Short mmCIF file of C-alpha atoms in Angstrom, two decimals:
data_model
loop_
_atom_site.label_atom_id
_atom_site.label_comp_id
_atom_site.label_asym_id
_atom_site.label_seq_id
_atom_site.Cartn_x
_atom_site.Cartn_y
_atom_site.Cartn_z
CA PHE A 278 -13.43 6.95 11.48
CA ASN A 279 -13.97 6.74 7.73
CA HIS A 280 -10.60 5.48 6.56
CA ALA A 281 -8.18 2.63 7.25
CA CYS A 282 -4.73 2.90 8.77
CA VAL A 283 -2.20 1.34 11.12
CA ASN A 284 -0.88 3.18 14.15
CA GLN A 285 2.14 2.31 16.22
CA ILE A 286 1.39 1.60 19.87
CA ARG A 287 4.93 0.75 20.87
CA GLY A 288 8.17 0.67 18.94
CA GLY A 289 10.59 -2.20 19.25
CA PHE A 290 14.12 -1.59 20.46
CA GLU A 291 17.10 -3.16 22.14
CA LYS A 292 17.26 -2.58 25.90
CA ASP A 293 20.42 -1.79 27.84
CA ASP A 294 20.57 -5.33 29.20
CA GLY A 295 20.48 -6.80 25.68
CA SER A 296 16.87 -7.98 25.85
CA ARG A 297 14.27 -6.68 23.42
CA GLU A 298 11.18 -4.53 23.77
CA TYR A 299 8.77 -5.97 21.22
CA PRO A 300 6.67 -3.66 19.03
CA ALA A 301 2.89 -3.38 19.00
CA ALA A 302 0.51 -1.84 16.49
CA VAL A 303 -3.21 -1.34 15.96
CA MET A 304 -5.18 -1.44 12.72
CA LEU A 305 -8.14 0.90 12.33
CA ALA A 306 -10.64 0.14 9.59
CA ASN A 307 -14.29 0.27 8.57
CA PHE A 308 -15.45 -3.27 7.88
CA PRO A 309 -19.09 -4.39 7.74
CA LYS A 310 -20.72 -5.30 11.02
CA PRO A 311 -22.75 -8.49 11.52
CA THR A 312 -26.50 -8.24 11.17
CA SER A 313 -29.35 -10.20 12.70
CA THR A 314 -29.33 -12.54 9.70
CA ALA A 315 -25.67 -12.73 8.66
CA PRO A 316 -22.18 -12.55 10.14
CA ALA A 317 -19.74 -9.77 9.27
CA LEU A 318 -18.90 -10.41 5.61
CA LEU A 319 -16.09 -8.77 3.67
CA LYS A 320 -16.34 -7.63 0.08
CA HIS A 321 -13.31 -8.28 -2.08
CA ASP A 322 -12.33 -4.63 -1.77
CA ASP A 323 -12.46 -5.02 2.02
CA VAL A 324 -10.10 -7.99 1.74
CA LEU A 325 -7.65 -5.88 -0.25
CA THR A 326 -7.86 -3.16 2.39
CA LEU A 327 -7.24 -5.73 5.13
CA LEU A 328 -4.21 -7.10 3.31
CA HIS A 329 -2.90 -3.59 2.63
CA GLU A 330 -3.06 -2.60 6.28
CA PHE A 331 -1.63 -5.95 7.37
CA GLY A 332 1.32 -5.14 5.15
CA HIS A 333 1.96 -2.13 7.37
CA VAL A 334 1.46 -4.27 10.49
CA PHE A 335 4.00 -6.84 9.29
CA HIS A 336 6.47 -4.10 8.42
CA HIS A 337 6.18 -2.76 11.96
CA LEU A 338 6.22 -6.08 13.81
CA CYS A 339 8.94 -7.71 11.72
CA SER A 340 11.40 -4.83 11.74
CA LYS A 341 14.24 -5.35 14.17
CA THR A 342 16.41 -2.33 14.86
CA ARG A 343 18.46 -1.15 17.81
CA TRP A 344 16.42 2.01 18.30
CA ALA A 345 12.65 2.35 17.98
CA TYR A 346 12.99 5.43 15.78
CA PHE A 347 14.48 3.31 12.99
CA GLN A 348 11.52 0.94 12.79
CA LEU A 349 8.86 2.71 10.73
CA ASP A 350 9.24 6.34 11.81
CA SER A 351 12.26 6.80 9.57
CA VAL A 352 11.23 4.65 6.59
CA GLN A 353 11.36 6.80 3.47
CA MET A 354 7.97 8.12 2.41
CA ASP A 355 8.43 6.90 -1.16
CA PHE A 356 8.87 3.34 0.14
CA ILE A 357 6.58 3.12 3.18
CA GLU A 358 3.63 1.97 1.04
CA ALA A 359 5.56 -0.77 -0.78
CA PRO A 360 5.05 -3.61 1.74
CA SER A 361 1.37 -2.74 2.16
CA GLN A 362 0.60 -2.52 -1.55
CA MET A 363 2.55 -5.66 -2.29
CA LEU A 364 0.50 -7.74 0.14
CA GLU A 365 -2.64 -6.76 -1.78
CA ASN A 366 -1.49 -9.08 -4.57
CA TRP A 367 -2.38 -12.11 -2.49
CA GLY A 368 -5.99 -11.00 -2.67
CA TRP A 369 -5.94 -11.73 -6.40
CA GLU A 370 -4.29 -15.15 -6.23
CA PRO A 371 -6.79 -17.97 -6.96
CA SER A 372 -4.90 -20.44 -4.76
CA VAL A 373 -5.05 -18.00 -1.85
CA LEU A 374 -8.69 -17.02 -2.34
CA ARG A 375 -9.77 -20.65 -2.27
CA ARG A 376 -8.45 -20.97 1.28
CA PHE A 377 -10.58 -18.28 2.91
CA ALA A 378 -13.14 -16.99 0.40
CA VAL A 379 -15.92 -19.43 1.24
CA HIS A 380 -19.69 -19.12 1.33
CA HIS A 381 -20.72 -18.36 4.90
CA LYS A 382 -23.63 -20.83 4.72
CA THR A 383 -22.40 -23.70 2.56
CA GLY A 384 -18.68 -23.46 3.26
CA LYS A 385 -17.95 -23.91 -0.44
CA PRO A 386 -14.90 -22.02 -1.77
CA ILE A 387 -15.30 -19.22 -4.26
CA PRO A 388 -15.88 -20.66 -7.78
CA GLU A 389 -12.81 -20.66 -10.01
CA GLU A 390 -14.85 -19.16 -12.84
CA LEU A 391 -15.78 -16.19 -10.64
CA VAL A 392 -12.15 -15.68 -9.62
CA ALA A 393 -11.12 -15.76 -13.29
CA ARG A 394 -13.67 -13.07 -14.12
CA MET A 395 -12.53 -10.95 -11.18
CA VAL A 396 -8.90 -11.17 -12.27
CA ALA A 397 -9.87 -10.41 -15.88
CA ALA A 398 -11.68 -7.26 -14.73
CA LYS A 399 -8.91 -6.20 -12.34
CA ASN A 400 -7.74 -3.33 -14.55
CA GLU A 401 -11.21 -2.00 -15.24
CA GLY A 402 -10.81 1.74 -14.75
CA ALA A 403 -7.05 1.47 -14.16
CA GLY A 404 -6.43 4.47 -16.39
CA LEU A 405 -8.78 6.69 -14.40
CA PHE A 406 -7.41 5.46 -11.08
CA ASN A 407 -3.79 6.10 -12.01
CA LEU A 408 -4.59 9.52 -13.45
CA ARG A 409 -6.33 10.31 -10.17
CA GLN A 410 -3.25 9.25 -8.22
CA ALA A 411 -1.02 11.28 -10.52
CA PHE A 412 -3.25 14.31 -9.97
CA PHE A 413 -3.14 14.01 -6.18
CA GLY A 414 0.64 13.61 -6.21
CA LEU A 415 1.19 16.56 -8.53
CA PHE A 416 -1.29 18.79 -6.70
CA ASP A 417 0.40 17.95 -3.42
CA MET A 418 3.77 18.97 -4.86
CA ALA A 419 2.31 22.12 -6.44
CA ILE A 420 0.98 23.52 -3.18
CA HIS A 421 4.14 22.64 -1.28
CA ASN A 422 6.44 24.21 -3.87
CA THR A 423 4.60 27.43 -4.55
CA THR A 424 6.17 30.71 -3.52
CA ASP A 425 2.95 32.63 -4.10
CA PRO A 426 1.49 33.63 -0.71
CA ASN A 427 -1.83 34.37 -2.40
CA VAL A 428 -2.19 31.14 -4.33
CA ASP A 429 -5.85 30.24 -4.91
CA ILE A 430 -5.94 26.63 -3.71
CA ARG A 431 -9.53 26.10 -4.85
CA THR A 432 -8.81 27.22 -8.41
CA LEU A 433 -5.49 25.38 -8.57
CA TYR A 434 -7.18 22.14 -7.50
CA LYS A 435 -9.95 22.44 -10.08
CA THR A 436 -7.58 23.42 -12.89
CA MET A 437 -5.08 20.63 -12.26
CA ARG A 438 -7.84 18.08 -11.79
CA GLN A 439 -9.34 18.91 -15.19
CA GLU A 440 -5.96 19.02 -16.95
CA ILE A 441 -4.76 15.68 -15.54
CA THR A 442 -7.87 13.54 -15.02
CA ARG A 443 -9.98 15.19 -17.77
CA PHE A 444 -12.85 15.59 -15.32
CA ALA A 445 -14.24 19.08 -14.89
CA GLY A 446 -15.07 20.30 -11.42
CA GLY A 447 -18.68 20.29 -10.30
CA ASN A 448 -19.88 22.93 -7.85
CA ALA A 449 -17.94 26.12 -8.54
CA ASN A 450 -17.88 26.96 -4.83
CA ALA A 451 -16.64 23.53 -3.71
CA CYS A 452 -13.15 23.25 -2.26
CA GLY A 453 -11.94 19.85 -3.43
CA ALA A 454 -8.63 20.22 -1.62
CA ALA A 455 -10.52 20.10 1.68
CA THR A 456 -11.38 16.46 0.96
CA PHE A 457 -7.73 15.49 0.47
CA GLY A 458 -7.35 13.96 3.92
CA HIS A 459 -3.83 12.63 3.42
CA MET A 460 -2.55 16.21 3.48
CA MET A 461 -3.34 16.32 7.19
CA GLY A 462 -2.27 12.76 7.88
CA GLY A 463 1.47 12.88 7.35
CA TYR A 464 1.56 12.49 3.58
CA ASP A 465 1.96 16.18 2.80
CA ALA A 466 4.64 16.67 0.12
CA GLY A 467 4.79 12.89 -0.07
CA TYR A 468 1.57 11.55 -1.58
CA TYR A 469 3.46 10.68 -4.77
CA GLY A 470 4.99 7.90 -2.68
CA TYR A 471 1.91 5.73 -3.23
CA GLN A 472 2.61 5.44 -6.95
CA TRP A 473 6.37 5.37 -6.50
CA ALA A 474 6.11 2.56 -3.96
CA LYS A 475 3.69 0.67 -6.19
CA VAL A 476 6.46 0.35 -8.77
CA PHE A 477 8.63 -1.27 -6.11
CA SER A 478 5.85 -3.53 -4.80
CA ALA A 479 4.97 -4.78 -8.28
CA ASP A 480 8.63 -5.50 -9.02
CA MET A 481 9.13 -7.43 -5.77
CA TYR A 482 5.96 -9.47 -6.24
CA ALA A 483 6.48 -10.36 -9.89
CA SER A 484 10.22 -10.89 -9.76
CA ARG A 485 10.37 -13.00 -6.61
CA PHE A 486 7.00 -14.25 -5.38
CA LEU A 487 5.39 -15.04 -8.74
CA LYS A 488 8.63 -16.55 -9.95
CA ASP A 489 9.34 -18.62 -6.82
CA GLY A 490 5.73 -19.26 -5.80
CA VAL A 491 3.47 -17.18 -3.55
CA ASP A 492 3.85 -19.84 -0.82
CA SER A 493 7.65 -20.03 -1.03
CA GLN A 494 8.97 -20.04 2.51
CA GLN A 495 12.48 -19.27 1.30
CA THR A 496 11.33 -16.18 -0.60
CA GLY A 497 9.16 -15.10 2.31
CA LEU A 498 12.10 -15.31 4.70
CA ALA A 499 14.30 -13.38 2.27
CA TYR A 500 11.59 -10.70 2.07
CA ARG A 501 11.39 -10.55 5.85
CA ARG A 502 15.18 -10.35 6.18
CA GLU A 503 15.92 -7.80 3.45
CA ILE A 504 12.76 -5.67 3.30
CA LEU A 505 10.91 -5.84 6.61
CA LYS A 506 13.62 -6.40 9.19
CA PRO A 507 15.80 -3.33 8.41
CA GLY A 508 12.85 -0.97 8.88
CA GLY A 509 14.21 2.51 8.34
CA SER A 510 17.74 1.69 9.46
CA ARG A 511 19.06 1.63 5.89
CA ASP A 512 18.18 3.20 2.57
CA ALA A 513 15.25 1.48 0.84
CA SER A 514 17.23 1.27 -2.40
CA VAL A 515 19.76 -0.98 -0.63
CA SER A 516 17.01 -3.24 0.71
CA LEU A 517 15.40 -3.49 -2.72
CA GLU A 518 18.65 -4.40 -4.48
CA LYS A 519 19.44 -7.04 -1.88
CA PHE A 520 16.00 -8.64 -2.26
CA LEU A 521 15.74 -8.35 -6.04
CA GLY A 522 19.40 -9.01 -6.81
CA ARG A 523 19.39 -5.94 -9.07
CA LYS A 524 18.15 -2.37 -9.24
CA PRO A 525 14.33 -2.11 -9.39
CA ASN A 526 12.53 -1.17 -12.60
CA ASN A 527 8.95 -0.36 -13.65
CA ASP A 528 8.36 -3.28 -16.04
CA ALA A 529 6.16 -5.25 -13.62
CA PHE A 530 4.20 -2.15 -12.64
CA LEU A 531 3.36 -1.27 -16.21
CA LYS A 532 2.30 -4.85 -16.87
CA SER A 533 0.17 -4.88 -13.73
CA ILE A 534 -1.92 -1.97 -15.02
CA GLY A 535 -2.23 -3.34 -18.54
CA LEU A 536 0.44 -1.23 -20.25
CA ASP A 537 2.65 -4.09 -21.42
CA GLN A 538 1.12 -4.30 -24.90
#
């Protein structure tokens, strides 16, 4: 397995006698294995992946609906990645990193100067990354909206990739679309949801958690009540407005990728 994901083992639901069947989930990932000279050590990118997938786990375990179908199975695709992407923010918080990012031999926490440099370099390549995401989302929509039965997927992929990301294709015979694994993993006609949900996640994090404190129990409980608990039993826009106290906007997202100047 060369990716990372969370799969539902059992959905939670209300039984006929009023008791509850509690949900269960499994996280699949590729983290480094221990060696003969060192324990299993995570790179910072691994930590972000762990937090991302835990966001999905929390969404599944903390949702509380009458029927299992309305846990995660019916969460809108343009919101399903919001809780996961929002949890990644804790991987950039100095106060959080100091608690677990310690040297495996000395036990000393990660130096503040190193954290500051990491945060300063956070948006290195942000333009390329977001263009890449835009390309995948638009390509996904292009192939699912075409009415041409003879559409040349290989050429369409290469052409759109060059137009959007400004990177020309390499091997003329390569089929880049064949590497787009999400198309066979349930994100077909919905990959745009990653970027769409990132707008929501940035807004929630900046407007509530940064404002109230990343350790605020009150804000955490409000997030659990209004965002996680409903699962897919109500429209995501309702959950967002209840948590934010207003309609969401993209201000925090643009700032998070360095476009607030």
